[in-house]
C-alpha atoms as an extended CHARMM CRD file, in Angstrom:
* protein
*
        95  EXT
         1         1  MET       CA             -4.4480000000      -26.5940000000       -4.9070000000  PROA      1               0.0000000000
         2         2  THR       CA             -3.4600000000      -25.0560000000       -8.2510000000  PROA      2               0.0000000000
         3         3  GLN       CA             -1.1680000000      -26.1540000000      -11.0560000000  PROA      3               0.0000000000
         4         4  ALA       CA              2.2650000000      -26.8080000000       -9.5360000000  PROA      4               0.0000000000
         5         5  ILE       CA              4.0220000000      -24.2590000000      -11.7560000000  PROA      5               0.0000000000
         6         6  GLU       CA              1.7280000000      -21.4600000000      -10.5020000000  PROA      6               0.0000000000
         7         7  TRP       CA              2.6050000000      -21.6630000000       -6.7610000000  PROA      7               0.0000000000
         8         8  ILE       CA              5.4450000000      -19.1080000000       -7.0660000000  PROA      8               0.0000000000
         9         9  THR       CA              2.9770000000      -16.3750000000       -8.2090000000  PROA      9               0.0000000000
        10        10  TYR       CA              1.4700000000      -16.4150000000       -4.6910000000  PROA      10              0.0000000000
        11        11  GLN       CA              4.6040000000      -15.3890000000       -2.9140000000  PROA      11              0.0000000000
        12        12  GLY       CA              4.0050000000      -11.9650000000       -1.2410000000  PROA      12              0.0000000000
        13        13  ARG       CA              0.2260000000      -12.3460000000       -1.3990000000  PROA      13              0.0000000000
        14        14  SER       CA             -2.2610000000      -12.7740000000        1.4410000000  PROA      14              0.0000000000
        15        15  LEU       CA             -3.1790000000      -16.1650000000        2.7930000000  PROA      15              0.0000000000
        16        16  TYR       CA             -6.7240000000      -16.5070000000        4.1930000000  PROA      16              0.0000000000
        17        17  ASP       CA             -8.0250000000      -18.9470000000        6.8180000000  PROA      17              0.0000000000
        18        18  GLN       CA            -11.1220000000      -21.1220000000        6.4140000000  PROA      18              0.0000000000
        19        19  ASP       CA            -13.3590000000      -18.2470000000        7.6100000000  PROA      19              0.0000000000
        20        20  GLY       CA            -11.9270000000      -15.7210000000        5.1700000000  PROA      20              0.0000000000
        21        21  ASN       CA             -9.6780000000      -13.8930000000        7.6940000000  PROA      21              0.0000000000
        22        22  VAL       CA             -6.1980000000      -12.8990000000        6.6530000000  PROA      22              0.0000000000
        23        23  ILE       CA             -3.5840000000      -15.1550000000        8.3270000000  PROA      23              0.0000000000
        24        24  GLY       CA             -0.6470000000      -13.1960000000        6.8690000000  PROA      24              0.0000000000
        25        25  THR       CA              1.6320000000      -12.7920000000        3.8600000000  PROA      25              0.0000000000
        26        26  ILE       CA              3.1470000000      -15.7960000000        2.0500000000  PROA      26              0.0000000000
        27        27  GLU       CA              6.9090000000      -15.7160000000        2.2230000000  PROA      27              0.0000000000
        28        28  GLU       CA              7.7760000000      -19.0880000000        0.6300000000  PROA      28              0.0000000000
        29        29  PHE       CA              6.5390000000      -22.5550000000       -0.0680000000  PROA      29              0.0000000000
        30        30  TYR       CA              7.7810000000      -26.0410000000        0.8530000000  PROA      30              0.0000000000
        31        31  ILE       CA              7.3830000000      -28.5280000000       -1.9660000000  PROA      31              0.0000000000
        32        32  ASP       CA              6.7950000000      -32.2690000000       -1.9380000000  PROA      32              0.0000000000
        33        33  ARG       CA              9.7230000000      -33.6780000000       -3.8470000000  PROA      33              0.0000000000
        34        34  ALA       CA              7.6960000000      -36.6210000000       -5.0400000000  PROA      34              0.0000000000
        35        35  ASP       CA              5.0300000000      -34.7560000000       -6.9490000000  PROA      35              0.0000000000
        36        36  GLY       CA              6.2270000000      -31.0590000000       -6.9900000000  PROA      36              0.0000000000
        37        37  GLU       CA              3.1180000000      -29.8070000000       -5.1890000000  PROA      37              0.0000000000
        38        38  PRO       CA              3.4140000000      -27.2460000000       -2.4120000000  PROA      38              0.0000000000
        39        39  VAL       CA              2.4440000000      -28.7680000000        0.9880000000  PROA      39              0.0000000000
        40        40  TRP       CA              3.3950000000      -25.9820000000        3.4360000000  PROA      40              0.0000000000
        41        41  ALA       CA              3.5230000000      -22.1800000000        3.2420000000  PROA      41              0.0000000000
        42        42  LEU       CA              5.8520000000      -20.0890000000        5.4150000000  PROA      42              0.0000000000
        43        43  VAL       CA              3.7590000000      -17.0040000000        6.3110000000  PROA      43              0.0000000000
        44        44  TYR       CA              4.4890000000      -13.7210000000        8.0160000000  PROA      44              0.0000000000
        45        45  THR       CA              1.7450000000      -13.7560000000       10.6290000000  PROA      45              0.0000000000
        46        46  ASP       CA              3.0800000000      -10.7730000000       12.5670000000  PROA      46              0.0000000000
        47        47  PRO       CA              5.2580000000       -8.5110000000       10.5020000000  PROA      47              0.0000000000
        48        48  ALA       CA              6.1420000000       -6.2960000000       13.4880000000  PROA      48              0.0000000000
        49        49  SER       CA              7.8530000000       -9.1590000000       15.2750000000  PROA      49              0.0000000000
        50        50  MET       CA              8.9470000000      -10.9450000000       12.0820000000  PROA      50              0.0000000000
        51        51  ARG       CA              7.0270000000      -14.0670000000       13.1800000000  PROA      51              0.0000000000
        52        52  LEU       CA              6.9120000000      -16.7020000000       10.4950000000  PROA      52              0.0000000000
        53        53  SER       CA              4.4220000000      -19.5830000000       10.7910000000  PROA      53              0.0000000000
        54        54  PHE       CA              4.1550000000      -22.8460000000        8.8930000000  PROA      54              0.0000000000
        55        55  VAL       CA              0.6940000000      -23.3200000000        7.3730000000  PROA      55              0.0000000000
        56        56  PRO       CA             -0.4540000000      -26.5710000000        5.7930000000  PROA      56              0.0000000000
        57        57  LEU       CA             -1.7590000000      -26.2430000000        2.2570000000  PROA      57              0.0000000000
        58        58  ARG       CA             -4.0470000000      -29.2790000000        2.2160000000  PROA      58              0.0000000000
        59        59  GLU       CA             -7.3760000000      -28.3750000000        0.5570000000  PROA      59              0.0000000000
        60        60  ALA       CA             -6.0320000000      -24.9370000000       -0.3650000000  PROA      60              0.0000000000
        61        61  ARG       CA             -8.2260000000      -23.0910000000       -2.9160000000  PROA      61              0.0000000000
        62        62  LEU       CA             -8.5340000000      -19.6730000000       -4.5040000000  PROA      62              0.0000000000
        63        63  GLN       CA            -10.3130000000      -17.0880000000       -2.3890000000  PROA      63              0.0000000000
        64        64  GLY       CA            -12.4610000000      -14.2960000000       -3.7370000000  PROA      64              0.0000000000
        65        65  THR       CA            -11.8730000000      -12.3740000000       -6.9470000000  PROA      65              0.0000000000
        66        66  ASP       CA             -8.2820000000      -11.4750000000       -6.1150000000  PROA      66              0.0000000000
        67        67  ASP       CA             -7.1100000000      -15.0750000000       -6.5410000000  PROA      67              0.0000000000
        68        68  ASP       CA             -5.5020000000      -15.1750000000       -3.1100000000  PROA      68              0.0000000000
        69        69  LEU       CA             -5.1960000000      -18.5400000000       -1.4280000000  PROA      69              0.0000000000
        70        70  GLN       CA             -7.4450000000      -19.8310000000        1.2840000000  PROA      70              0.0000000000
        71        71  VAL       CA             -6.5750000000      -22.8400000000        3.5230000000  PROA      71              0.0000000000
        72        72  SER       CA             -8.6400000000      -25.2660000000        5.5790000000  PROA      72              0.0000000000
        73        73  VAL       CA             -7.2840000000      -24.1760000000        8.9690000000  PROA      73              0.0000000000
        74        74  ASN       CA             -8.2660000000      -21.2420000000       11.1200000000  PROA      74              0.0000000000
        75        75  SER       CA             -6.1610000000      -18.3400000000       12.4010000000  PROA      75              0.0000000000
        76        76  ASP       CA             -6.1820000000      -19.6330000000       15.9920000000  PROA      76              0.0000000000
        77        77  GLU       CA             -4.6110000000      -22.9090000000       14.8610000000  PROA      77              0.0000000000
        78        78  VAL       CA             -1.8660000000      -21.0280000000       13.0380000000  PROA      78              0.0000000000
        79        79  ARG       CA             -1.1640000000      -18.6970000000       16.0230000000  PROA      79              0.0000000000
        80        80  ASP       CA             -0.8250000000      -21.8120000000       18.2550000000  PROA      80              0.0000000000
        81        81  ALA       CA              1.4470000000      -23.7110000000       15.9300000000  PROA      81              0.0000000000
        82        82  PRO       CA              5.2810000000      -23.6170000000       16.0780000000  PROA      82              0.0000000000
        83        83  SER       CA              6.7930000000      -20.6100000000       14.3750000000  PROA      83              0.0000000000
        84        84  ILE       CA             10.1740000000      -19.0960000000       13.5280000000  PROA      84              0.0000000000
        85        85  GLY       CA             11.1880000000      -15.8340000000       15.1880000000  PROA      85              0.0000000000
        86        86  ARG       CA             13.7390000000      -13.1940000000       14.1450000000  PROA      86              0.0000000000
        87        87  ARG       CA             16.7990000000      -15.2860000000       14.7000000000  PROA      87              0.0000000000
        88        88  GLY       CA             15.4780000000      -18.5280000000       13.3370000000  PROA      88              0.0000000000
        89        89  ALA       CA             14.5440000000      -19.8400000000       16.7870000000  PROA      89              0.0000000000
        90        90  THR       CA             11.4810000000      -22.0520000000       16.8710000000  PROA      90              0.0000000000
        91        91  ALA       CA              8.7290000000      -20.7760000000       19.2530000000  PROA      91              0.0000000000
        92        92  LEU       CA              6.8910000000      -23.8130000000       20.6070000000  PROA      92              0.0000000000
        93        93  PRO       CA              3.4280000000      -23.5450000000       22.0500000000  PROA      93              0.0000000000
        94        94  ALA       CA              2.9840000000      -23.7590000000       25.7760000000  PROA      94              0.0000000000
        95        95  LEU       CA              1.9190000000      -27.1670000000       27.0800000000  PROA      95              0.0000000000
């Protein structure tokens, strides 16, 4: 991704999917304790409902000239993934 120390500068910024579409706004990062690299981002995908989704950061890279992050998953995968609602409840996808 980027230098480990830089990850915090992306909080509050947009996160883009593999097609360049905005997934949402980065709330926080989950860090691998072994190497200090961020492996997941917690992202506001629907600010109106306060929906937070976990997005994997594998193969993340800088996007465009604004230096926002782009990940290797698409928006549909993020929408279908487990999320956290307003009260911390996990919303699981339908089977």
